[in-house]
PDB file of N, CA, C and O in Angstrom:
ATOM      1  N   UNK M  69    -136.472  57.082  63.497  1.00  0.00           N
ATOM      2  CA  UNK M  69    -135.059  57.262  63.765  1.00  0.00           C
ATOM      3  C   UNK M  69    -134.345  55.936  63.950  1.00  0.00           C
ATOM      4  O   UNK M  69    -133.140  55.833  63.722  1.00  0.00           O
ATOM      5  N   UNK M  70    -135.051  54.979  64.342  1.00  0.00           N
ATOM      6  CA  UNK M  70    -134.419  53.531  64.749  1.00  0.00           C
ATOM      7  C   UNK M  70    -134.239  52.756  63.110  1.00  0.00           C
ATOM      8  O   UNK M  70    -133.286  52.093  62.700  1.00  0.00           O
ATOM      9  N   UNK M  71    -135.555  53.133  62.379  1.00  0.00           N
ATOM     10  CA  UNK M  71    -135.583  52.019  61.276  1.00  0.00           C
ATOM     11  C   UNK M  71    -133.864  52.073  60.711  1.00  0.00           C
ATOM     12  O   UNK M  71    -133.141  53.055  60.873  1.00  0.00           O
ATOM     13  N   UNK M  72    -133.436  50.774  60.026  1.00  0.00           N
ATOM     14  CA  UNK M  72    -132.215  51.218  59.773  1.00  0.00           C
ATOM     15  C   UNK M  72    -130.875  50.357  60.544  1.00  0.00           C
ATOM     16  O   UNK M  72    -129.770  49.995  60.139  1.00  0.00           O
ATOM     17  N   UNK M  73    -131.511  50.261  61.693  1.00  0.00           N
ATOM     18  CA  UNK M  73    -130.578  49.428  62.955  1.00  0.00           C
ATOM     19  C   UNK M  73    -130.246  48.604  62.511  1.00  0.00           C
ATOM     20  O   UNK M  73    -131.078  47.986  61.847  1.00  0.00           O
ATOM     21  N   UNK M  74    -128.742  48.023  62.590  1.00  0.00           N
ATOM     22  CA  UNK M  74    -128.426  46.747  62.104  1.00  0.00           C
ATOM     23  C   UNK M  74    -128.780  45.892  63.331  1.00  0.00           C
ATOM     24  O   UNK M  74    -128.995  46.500  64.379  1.00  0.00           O
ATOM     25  N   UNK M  75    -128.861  44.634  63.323  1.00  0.00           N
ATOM     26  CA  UNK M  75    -129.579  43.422  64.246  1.00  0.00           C
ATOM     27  C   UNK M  75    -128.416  42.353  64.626  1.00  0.00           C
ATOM     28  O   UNK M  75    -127.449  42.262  63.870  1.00  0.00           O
ATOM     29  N   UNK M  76    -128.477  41.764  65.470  1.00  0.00           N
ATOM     30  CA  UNK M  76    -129.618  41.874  66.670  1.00  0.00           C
ATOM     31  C   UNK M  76    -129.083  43.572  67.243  1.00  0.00           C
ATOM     32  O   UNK M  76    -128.017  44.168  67.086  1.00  0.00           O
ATOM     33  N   UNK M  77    -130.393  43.969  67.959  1.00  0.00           N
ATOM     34  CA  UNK M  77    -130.690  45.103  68.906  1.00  0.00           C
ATOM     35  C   UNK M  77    -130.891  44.777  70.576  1.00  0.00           C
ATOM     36  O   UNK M  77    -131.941  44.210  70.879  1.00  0.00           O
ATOM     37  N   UNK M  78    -130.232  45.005  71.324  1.00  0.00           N
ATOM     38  CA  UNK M  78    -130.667  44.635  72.594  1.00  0.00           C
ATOM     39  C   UNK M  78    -131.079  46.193  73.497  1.00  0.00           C
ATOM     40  O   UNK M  78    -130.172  47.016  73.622  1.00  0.00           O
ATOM     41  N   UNK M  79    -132.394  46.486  74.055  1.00  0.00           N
ATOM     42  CA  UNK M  79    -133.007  47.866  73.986  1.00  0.00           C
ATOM     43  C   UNK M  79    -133.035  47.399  75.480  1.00  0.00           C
ATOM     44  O   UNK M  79    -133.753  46.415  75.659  1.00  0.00           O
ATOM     45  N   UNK M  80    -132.448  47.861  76.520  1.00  0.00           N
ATOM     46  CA  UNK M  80    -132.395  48.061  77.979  1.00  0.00           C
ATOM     47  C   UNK M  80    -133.743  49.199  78.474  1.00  0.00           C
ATOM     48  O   UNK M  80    -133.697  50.229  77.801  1.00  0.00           O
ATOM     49  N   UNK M  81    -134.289  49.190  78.962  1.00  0.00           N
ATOM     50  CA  UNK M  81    -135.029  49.801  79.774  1.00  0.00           C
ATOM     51  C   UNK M  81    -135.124  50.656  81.071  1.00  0.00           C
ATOM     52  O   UNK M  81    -134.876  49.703  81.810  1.00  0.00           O
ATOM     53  N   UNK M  82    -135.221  51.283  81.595  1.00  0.00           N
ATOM     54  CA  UNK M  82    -135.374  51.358  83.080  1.00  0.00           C
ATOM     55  C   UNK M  82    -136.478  51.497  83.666  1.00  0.00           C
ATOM     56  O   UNK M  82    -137.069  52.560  83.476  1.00  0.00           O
ATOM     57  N   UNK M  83    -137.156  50.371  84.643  1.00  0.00           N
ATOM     58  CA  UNK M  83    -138.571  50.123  84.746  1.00  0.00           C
ATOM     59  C   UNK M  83    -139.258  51.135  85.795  1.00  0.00           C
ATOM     60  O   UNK M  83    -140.426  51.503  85.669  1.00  0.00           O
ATOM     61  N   UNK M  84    -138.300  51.599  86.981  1.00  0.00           N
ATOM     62  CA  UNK M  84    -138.767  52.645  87.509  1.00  0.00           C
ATOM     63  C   UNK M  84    -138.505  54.113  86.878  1.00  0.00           C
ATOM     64  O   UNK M  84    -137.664  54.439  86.040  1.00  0.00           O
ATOM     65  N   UNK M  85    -139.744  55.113  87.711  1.00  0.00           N
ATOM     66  CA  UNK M  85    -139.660  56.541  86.763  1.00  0.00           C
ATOM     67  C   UNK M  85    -138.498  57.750  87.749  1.00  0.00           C
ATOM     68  O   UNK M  85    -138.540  57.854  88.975  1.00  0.00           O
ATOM     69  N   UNK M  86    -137.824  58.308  87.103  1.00  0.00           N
ATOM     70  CA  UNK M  86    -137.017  59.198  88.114  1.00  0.00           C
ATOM     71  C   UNK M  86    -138.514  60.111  88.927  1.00  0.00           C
ATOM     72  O   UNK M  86    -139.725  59.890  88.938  1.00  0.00           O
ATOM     73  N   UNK M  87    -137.570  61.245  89.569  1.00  0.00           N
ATOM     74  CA  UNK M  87    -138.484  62.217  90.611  1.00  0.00           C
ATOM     75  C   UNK M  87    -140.171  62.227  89.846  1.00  0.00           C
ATOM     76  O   UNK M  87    -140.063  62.081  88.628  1.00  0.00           O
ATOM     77  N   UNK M  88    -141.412  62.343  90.237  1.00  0.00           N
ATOM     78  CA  UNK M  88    -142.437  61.985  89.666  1.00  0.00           C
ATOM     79  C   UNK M  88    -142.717  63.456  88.621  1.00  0.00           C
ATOM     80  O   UNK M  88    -143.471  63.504  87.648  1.00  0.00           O
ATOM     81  N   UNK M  89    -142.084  64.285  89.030  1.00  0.00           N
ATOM     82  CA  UNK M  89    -142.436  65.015  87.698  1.00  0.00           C
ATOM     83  C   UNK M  89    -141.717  64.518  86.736  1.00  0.00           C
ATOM     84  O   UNK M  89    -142.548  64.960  85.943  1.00  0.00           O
ATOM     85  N   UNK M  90    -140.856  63.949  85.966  1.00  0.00           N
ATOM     86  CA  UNK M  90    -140.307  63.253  85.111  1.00  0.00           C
ATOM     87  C   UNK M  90    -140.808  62.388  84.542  1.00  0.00           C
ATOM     88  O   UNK M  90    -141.066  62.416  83.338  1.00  0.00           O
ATOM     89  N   UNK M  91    -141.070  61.327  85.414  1.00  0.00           N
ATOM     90  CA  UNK M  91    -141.330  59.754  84.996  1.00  0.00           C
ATOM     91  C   UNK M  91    -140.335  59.371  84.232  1.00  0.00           C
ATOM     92  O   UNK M  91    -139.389  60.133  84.037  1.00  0.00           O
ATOM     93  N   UNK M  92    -140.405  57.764  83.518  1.00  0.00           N
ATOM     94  CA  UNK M  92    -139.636  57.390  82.687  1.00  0.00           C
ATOM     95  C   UNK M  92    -139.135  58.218  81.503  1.00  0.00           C
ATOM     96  O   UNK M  92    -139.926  59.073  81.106  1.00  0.00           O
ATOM     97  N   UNK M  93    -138.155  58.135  80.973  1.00  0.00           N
ATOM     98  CA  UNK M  93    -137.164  58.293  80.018  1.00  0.00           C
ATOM     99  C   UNK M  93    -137.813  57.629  78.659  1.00  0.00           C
ATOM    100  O   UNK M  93    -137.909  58.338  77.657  1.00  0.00           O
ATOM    101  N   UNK M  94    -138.208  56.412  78.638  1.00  0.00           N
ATOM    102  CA  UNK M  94    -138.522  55.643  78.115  1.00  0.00           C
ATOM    103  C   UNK M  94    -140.134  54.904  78.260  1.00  0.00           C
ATOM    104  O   UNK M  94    -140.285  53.735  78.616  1.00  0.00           O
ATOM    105  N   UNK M  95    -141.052  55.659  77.976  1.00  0.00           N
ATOM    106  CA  UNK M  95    -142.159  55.095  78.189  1.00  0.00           C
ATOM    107  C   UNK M  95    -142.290  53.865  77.797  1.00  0.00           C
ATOM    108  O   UNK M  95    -141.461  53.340  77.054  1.00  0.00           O
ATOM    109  N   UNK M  96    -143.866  52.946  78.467  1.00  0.00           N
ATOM    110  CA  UNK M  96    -143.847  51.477  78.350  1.00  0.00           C
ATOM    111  C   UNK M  96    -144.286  51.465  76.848  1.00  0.00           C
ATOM    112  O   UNK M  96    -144.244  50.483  76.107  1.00  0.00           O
ATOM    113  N   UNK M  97    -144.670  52.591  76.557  1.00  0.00           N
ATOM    114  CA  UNK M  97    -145.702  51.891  75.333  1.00  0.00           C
ATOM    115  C   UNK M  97    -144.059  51.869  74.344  1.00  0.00           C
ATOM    116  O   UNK M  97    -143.529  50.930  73.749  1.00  0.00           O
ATOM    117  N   UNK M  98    -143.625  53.271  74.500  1.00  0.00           N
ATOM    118  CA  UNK M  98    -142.282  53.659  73.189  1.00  0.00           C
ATOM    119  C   UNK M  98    -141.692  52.547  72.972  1.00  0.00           C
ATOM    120  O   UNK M  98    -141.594  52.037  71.856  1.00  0.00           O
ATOM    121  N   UNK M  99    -140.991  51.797  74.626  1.00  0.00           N
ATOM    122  CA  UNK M  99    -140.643  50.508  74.595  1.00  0.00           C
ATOM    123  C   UNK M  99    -141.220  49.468  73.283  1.00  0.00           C
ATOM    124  O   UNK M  99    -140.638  49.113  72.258  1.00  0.00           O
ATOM    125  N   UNK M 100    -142.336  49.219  73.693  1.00  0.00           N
ATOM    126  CA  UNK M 100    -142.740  48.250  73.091  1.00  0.00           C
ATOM    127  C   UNK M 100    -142.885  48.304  71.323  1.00  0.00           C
ATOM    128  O   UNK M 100    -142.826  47.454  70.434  1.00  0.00           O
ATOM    129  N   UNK M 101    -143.091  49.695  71.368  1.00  0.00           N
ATOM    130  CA  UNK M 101    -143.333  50.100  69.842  1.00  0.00           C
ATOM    131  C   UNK M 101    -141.096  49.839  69.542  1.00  0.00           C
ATOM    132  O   UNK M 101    -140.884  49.307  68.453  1.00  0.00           O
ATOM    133  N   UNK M 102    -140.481  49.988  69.919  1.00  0.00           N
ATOM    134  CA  UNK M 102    -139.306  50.027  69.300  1.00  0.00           C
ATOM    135  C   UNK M 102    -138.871  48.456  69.405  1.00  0.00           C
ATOM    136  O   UNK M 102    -137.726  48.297  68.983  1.00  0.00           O
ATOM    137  N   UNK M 103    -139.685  46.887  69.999  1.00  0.00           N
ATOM    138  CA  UNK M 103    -139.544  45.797  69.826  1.00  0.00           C
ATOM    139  C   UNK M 103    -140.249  45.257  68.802  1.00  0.00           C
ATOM    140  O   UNK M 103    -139.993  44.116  68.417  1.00  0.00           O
ATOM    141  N   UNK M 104    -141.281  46.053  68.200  1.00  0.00           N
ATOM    142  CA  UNK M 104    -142.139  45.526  67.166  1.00  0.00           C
ATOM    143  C   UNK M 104    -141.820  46.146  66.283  1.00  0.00           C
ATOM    144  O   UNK M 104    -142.197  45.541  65.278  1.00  0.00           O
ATOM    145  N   UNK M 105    -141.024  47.585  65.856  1.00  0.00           N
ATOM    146  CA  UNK M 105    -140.848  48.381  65.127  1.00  0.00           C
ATOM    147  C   UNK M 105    -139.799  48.160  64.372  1.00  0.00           C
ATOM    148  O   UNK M 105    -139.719  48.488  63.188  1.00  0.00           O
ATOM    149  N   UNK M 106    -138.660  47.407  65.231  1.00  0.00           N
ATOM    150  CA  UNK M 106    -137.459  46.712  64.686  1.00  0.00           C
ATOM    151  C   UNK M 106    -136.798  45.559  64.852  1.00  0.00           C
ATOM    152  O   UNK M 106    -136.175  45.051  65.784  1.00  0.00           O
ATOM    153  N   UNK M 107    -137.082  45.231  63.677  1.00  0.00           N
ATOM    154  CA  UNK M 107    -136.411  43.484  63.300  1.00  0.00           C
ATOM    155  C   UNK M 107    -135.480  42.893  63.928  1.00  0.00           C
ATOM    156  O   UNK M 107    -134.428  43.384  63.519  1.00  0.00           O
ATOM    157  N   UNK M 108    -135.271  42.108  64.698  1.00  0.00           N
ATOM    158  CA  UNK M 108    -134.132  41.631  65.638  1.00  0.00           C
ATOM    159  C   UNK M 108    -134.260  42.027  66.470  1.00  0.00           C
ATOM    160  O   UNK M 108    -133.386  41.494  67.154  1.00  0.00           O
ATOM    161  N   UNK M 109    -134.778  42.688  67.076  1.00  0.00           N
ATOM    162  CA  UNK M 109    -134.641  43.642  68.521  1.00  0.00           C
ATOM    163  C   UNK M 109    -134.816  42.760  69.458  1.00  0.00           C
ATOM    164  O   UNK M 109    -135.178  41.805  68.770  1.00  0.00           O
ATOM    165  N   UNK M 110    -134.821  42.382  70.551  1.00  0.00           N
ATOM    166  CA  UNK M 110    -135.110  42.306  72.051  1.00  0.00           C
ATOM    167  C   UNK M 110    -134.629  43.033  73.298  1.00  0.00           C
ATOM    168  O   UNK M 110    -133.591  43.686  73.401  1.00  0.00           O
ATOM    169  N   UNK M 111    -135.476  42.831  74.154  1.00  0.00           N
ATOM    170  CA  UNK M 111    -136.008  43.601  75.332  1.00  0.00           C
ATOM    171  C   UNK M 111    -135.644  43.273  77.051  1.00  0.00           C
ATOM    172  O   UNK M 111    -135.841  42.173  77.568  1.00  0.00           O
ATOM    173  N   UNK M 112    -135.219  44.175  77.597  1.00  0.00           N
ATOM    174  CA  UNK M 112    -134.907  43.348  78.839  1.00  0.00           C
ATOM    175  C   UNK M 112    -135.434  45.045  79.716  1.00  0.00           C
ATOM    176  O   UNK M 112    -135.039  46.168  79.402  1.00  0.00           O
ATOM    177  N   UNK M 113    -136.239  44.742  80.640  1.00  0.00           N
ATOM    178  CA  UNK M 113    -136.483  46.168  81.414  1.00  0.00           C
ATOM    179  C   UNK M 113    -136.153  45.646  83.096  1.00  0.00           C
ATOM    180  O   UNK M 113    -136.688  44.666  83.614  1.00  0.00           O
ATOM    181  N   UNK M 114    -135.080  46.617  83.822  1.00  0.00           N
ATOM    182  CA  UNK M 114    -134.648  46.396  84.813  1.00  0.00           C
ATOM    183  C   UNK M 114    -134.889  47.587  85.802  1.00  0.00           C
ATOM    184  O   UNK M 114    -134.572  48.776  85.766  1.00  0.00           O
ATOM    185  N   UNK M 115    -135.656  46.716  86.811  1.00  0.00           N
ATOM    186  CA  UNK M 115    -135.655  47.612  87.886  1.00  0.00           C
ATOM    187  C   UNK M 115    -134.775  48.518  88.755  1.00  0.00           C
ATOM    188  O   UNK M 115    -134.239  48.223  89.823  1.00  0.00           O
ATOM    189  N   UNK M 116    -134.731  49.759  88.041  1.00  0.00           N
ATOM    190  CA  UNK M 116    -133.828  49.861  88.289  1.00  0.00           C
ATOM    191  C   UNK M 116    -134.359  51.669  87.680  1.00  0.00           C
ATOM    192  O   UNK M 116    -135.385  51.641  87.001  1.00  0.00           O
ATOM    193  N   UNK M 117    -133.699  53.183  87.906  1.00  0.00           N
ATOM    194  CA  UNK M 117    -133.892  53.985  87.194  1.00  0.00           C
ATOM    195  C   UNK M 117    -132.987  54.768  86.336  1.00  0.00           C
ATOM    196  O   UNK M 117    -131.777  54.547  86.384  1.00  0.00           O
ATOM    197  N   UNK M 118    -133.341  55.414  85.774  1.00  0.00           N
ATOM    198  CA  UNK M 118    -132.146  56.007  84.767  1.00  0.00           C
ATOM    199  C   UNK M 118    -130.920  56.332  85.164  1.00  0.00           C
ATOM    200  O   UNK M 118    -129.979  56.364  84.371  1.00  0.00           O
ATOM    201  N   UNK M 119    -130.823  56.558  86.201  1.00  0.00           N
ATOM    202  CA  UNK M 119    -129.653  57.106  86.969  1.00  0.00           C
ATOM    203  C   UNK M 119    -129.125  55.870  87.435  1.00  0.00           C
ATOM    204  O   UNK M 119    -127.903  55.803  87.298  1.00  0.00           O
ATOM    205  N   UNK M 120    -129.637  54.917  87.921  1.00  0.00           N
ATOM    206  CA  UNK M 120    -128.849  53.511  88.707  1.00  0.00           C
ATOM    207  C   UNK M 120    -129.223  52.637  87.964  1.00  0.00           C
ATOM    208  O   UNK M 120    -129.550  51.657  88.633  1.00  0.00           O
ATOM    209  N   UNK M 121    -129.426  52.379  86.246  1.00  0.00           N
ATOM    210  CA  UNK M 121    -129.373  51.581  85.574  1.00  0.00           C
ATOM    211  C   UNK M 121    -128.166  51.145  85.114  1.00  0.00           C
ATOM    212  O   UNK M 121    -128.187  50.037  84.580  1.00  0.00           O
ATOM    213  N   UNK M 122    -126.909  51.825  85.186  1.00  0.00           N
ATOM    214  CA  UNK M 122    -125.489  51.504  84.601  1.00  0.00           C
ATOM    215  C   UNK M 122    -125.245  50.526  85.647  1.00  0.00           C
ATOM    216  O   UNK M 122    -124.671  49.509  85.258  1.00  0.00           O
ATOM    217  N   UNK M 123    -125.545  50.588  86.899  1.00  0.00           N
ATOM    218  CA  UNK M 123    -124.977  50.083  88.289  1.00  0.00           C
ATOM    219  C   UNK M 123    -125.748  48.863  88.586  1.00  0.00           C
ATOM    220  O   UNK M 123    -125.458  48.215  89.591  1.00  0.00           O
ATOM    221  N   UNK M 124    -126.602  48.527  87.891  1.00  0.00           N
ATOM    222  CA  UNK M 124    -127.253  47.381  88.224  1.00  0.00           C
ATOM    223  C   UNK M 124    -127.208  46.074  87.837  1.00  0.00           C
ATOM    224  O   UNK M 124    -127.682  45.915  86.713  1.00  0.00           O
ATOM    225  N   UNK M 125    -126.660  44.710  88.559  1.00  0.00           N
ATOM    226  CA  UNK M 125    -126.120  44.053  88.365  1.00  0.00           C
ATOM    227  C   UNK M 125    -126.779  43.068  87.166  1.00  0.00           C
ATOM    228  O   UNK M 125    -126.128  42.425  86.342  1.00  0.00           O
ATOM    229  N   UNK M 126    -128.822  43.144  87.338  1.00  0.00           N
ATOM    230  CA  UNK M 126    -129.170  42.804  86.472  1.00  0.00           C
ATOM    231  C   UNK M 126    -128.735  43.129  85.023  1.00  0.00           C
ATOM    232  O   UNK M 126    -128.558  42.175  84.265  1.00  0.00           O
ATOM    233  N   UNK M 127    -128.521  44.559  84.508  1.00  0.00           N
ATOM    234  CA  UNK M 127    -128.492  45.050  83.361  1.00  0.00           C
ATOM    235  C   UNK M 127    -127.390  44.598  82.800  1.00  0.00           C
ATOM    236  O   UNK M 127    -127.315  44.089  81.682  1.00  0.00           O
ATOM    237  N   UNK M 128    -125.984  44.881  84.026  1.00  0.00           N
ATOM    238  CA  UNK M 128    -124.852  44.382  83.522  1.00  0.00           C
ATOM    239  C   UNK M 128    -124.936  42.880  82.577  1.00  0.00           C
ATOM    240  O   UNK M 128    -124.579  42.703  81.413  1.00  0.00           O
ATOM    241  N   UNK M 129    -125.485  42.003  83.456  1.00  0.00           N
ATOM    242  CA  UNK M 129    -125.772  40.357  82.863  1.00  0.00           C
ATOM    243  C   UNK M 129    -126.430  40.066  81.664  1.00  0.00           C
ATOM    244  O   UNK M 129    -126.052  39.374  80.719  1.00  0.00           O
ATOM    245  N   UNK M 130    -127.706  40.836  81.874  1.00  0.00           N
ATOM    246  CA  UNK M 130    -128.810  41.029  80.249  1.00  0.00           C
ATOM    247  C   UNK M 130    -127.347  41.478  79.268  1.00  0.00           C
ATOM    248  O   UNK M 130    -127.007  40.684  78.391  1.00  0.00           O
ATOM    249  N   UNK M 131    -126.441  42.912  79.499  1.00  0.00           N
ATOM    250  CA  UNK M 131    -125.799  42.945  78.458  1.00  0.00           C
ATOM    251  C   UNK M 131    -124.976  41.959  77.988  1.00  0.00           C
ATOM    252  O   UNK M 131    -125.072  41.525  76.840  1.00  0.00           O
ATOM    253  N   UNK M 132    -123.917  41.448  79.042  1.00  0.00           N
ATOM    254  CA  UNK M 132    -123.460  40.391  78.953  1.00  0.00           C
ATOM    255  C   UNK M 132    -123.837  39.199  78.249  1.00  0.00           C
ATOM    256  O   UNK M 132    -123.091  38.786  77.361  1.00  0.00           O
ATOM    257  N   UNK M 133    -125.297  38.368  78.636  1.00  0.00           N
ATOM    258  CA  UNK M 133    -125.318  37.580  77.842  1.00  0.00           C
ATOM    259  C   UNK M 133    -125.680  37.641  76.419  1.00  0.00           C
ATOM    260  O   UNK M 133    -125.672  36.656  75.680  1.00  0.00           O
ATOM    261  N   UNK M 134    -126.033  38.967  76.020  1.00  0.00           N
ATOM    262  CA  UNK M 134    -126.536  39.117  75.397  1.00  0.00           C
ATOM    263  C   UNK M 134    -125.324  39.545  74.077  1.00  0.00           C
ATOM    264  O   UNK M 134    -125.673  39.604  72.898  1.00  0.00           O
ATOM    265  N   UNK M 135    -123.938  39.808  74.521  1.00  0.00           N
ATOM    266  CA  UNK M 135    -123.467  40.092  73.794  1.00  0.00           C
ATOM    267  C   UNK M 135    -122.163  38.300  73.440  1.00  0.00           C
ATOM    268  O   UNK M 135    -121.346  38.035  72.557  1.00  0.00           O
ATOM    269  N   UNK M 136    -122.629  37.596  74.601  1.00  0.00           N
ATOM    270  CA  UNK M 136    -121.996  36.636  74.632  1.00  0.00           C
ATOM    271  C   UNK M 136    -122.719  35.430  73.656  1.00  0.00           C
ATOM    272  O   UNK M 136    -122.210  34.310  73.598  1.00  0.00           O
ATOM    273  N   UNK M 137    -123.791  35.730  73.000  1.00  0.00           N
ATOM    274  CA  UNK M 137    -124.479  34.966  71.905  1.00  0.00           C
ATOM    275  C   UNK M 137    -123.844  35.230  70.518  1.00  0.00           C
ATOM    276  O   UNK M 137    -124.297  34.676  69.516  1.00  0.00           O
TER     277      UNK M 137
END
């Protein structure tokens, strides 16, 4: 579904898992398979969970600089 992405890609994460029947949104491995899977991509995973990843000052900055390149 990703192949296709125009580049650069910047793929946010959220490193903690919501309530434990859930877990991540985003498993570590999927992660990693969608930085090797697509060309340009990079990676930033913030502590932080799906729900309080918009709010987190780290993520804000990763986007930021990331869109400031």
């Amino acid at each position: 579904a990703w192949l296709g992405l125009p580049s650069p890609v910047l793929r946010v994460r959220a490193a903690q898992p919501l309530p434990p029947t859930v877990g991540c949104l985003i498993t570590a491995s999927e992660y990693a398979r969608f930085l090797r899977e697509v060309p340009g991509s990079e990676g930033v995973e913030i502590e932080a969970n799906h729900y309080t990843l918009g709010m987190a000052r780290a993520a804000a900055r990763a986007i930021a600089d990331f869109l400031d390149r």
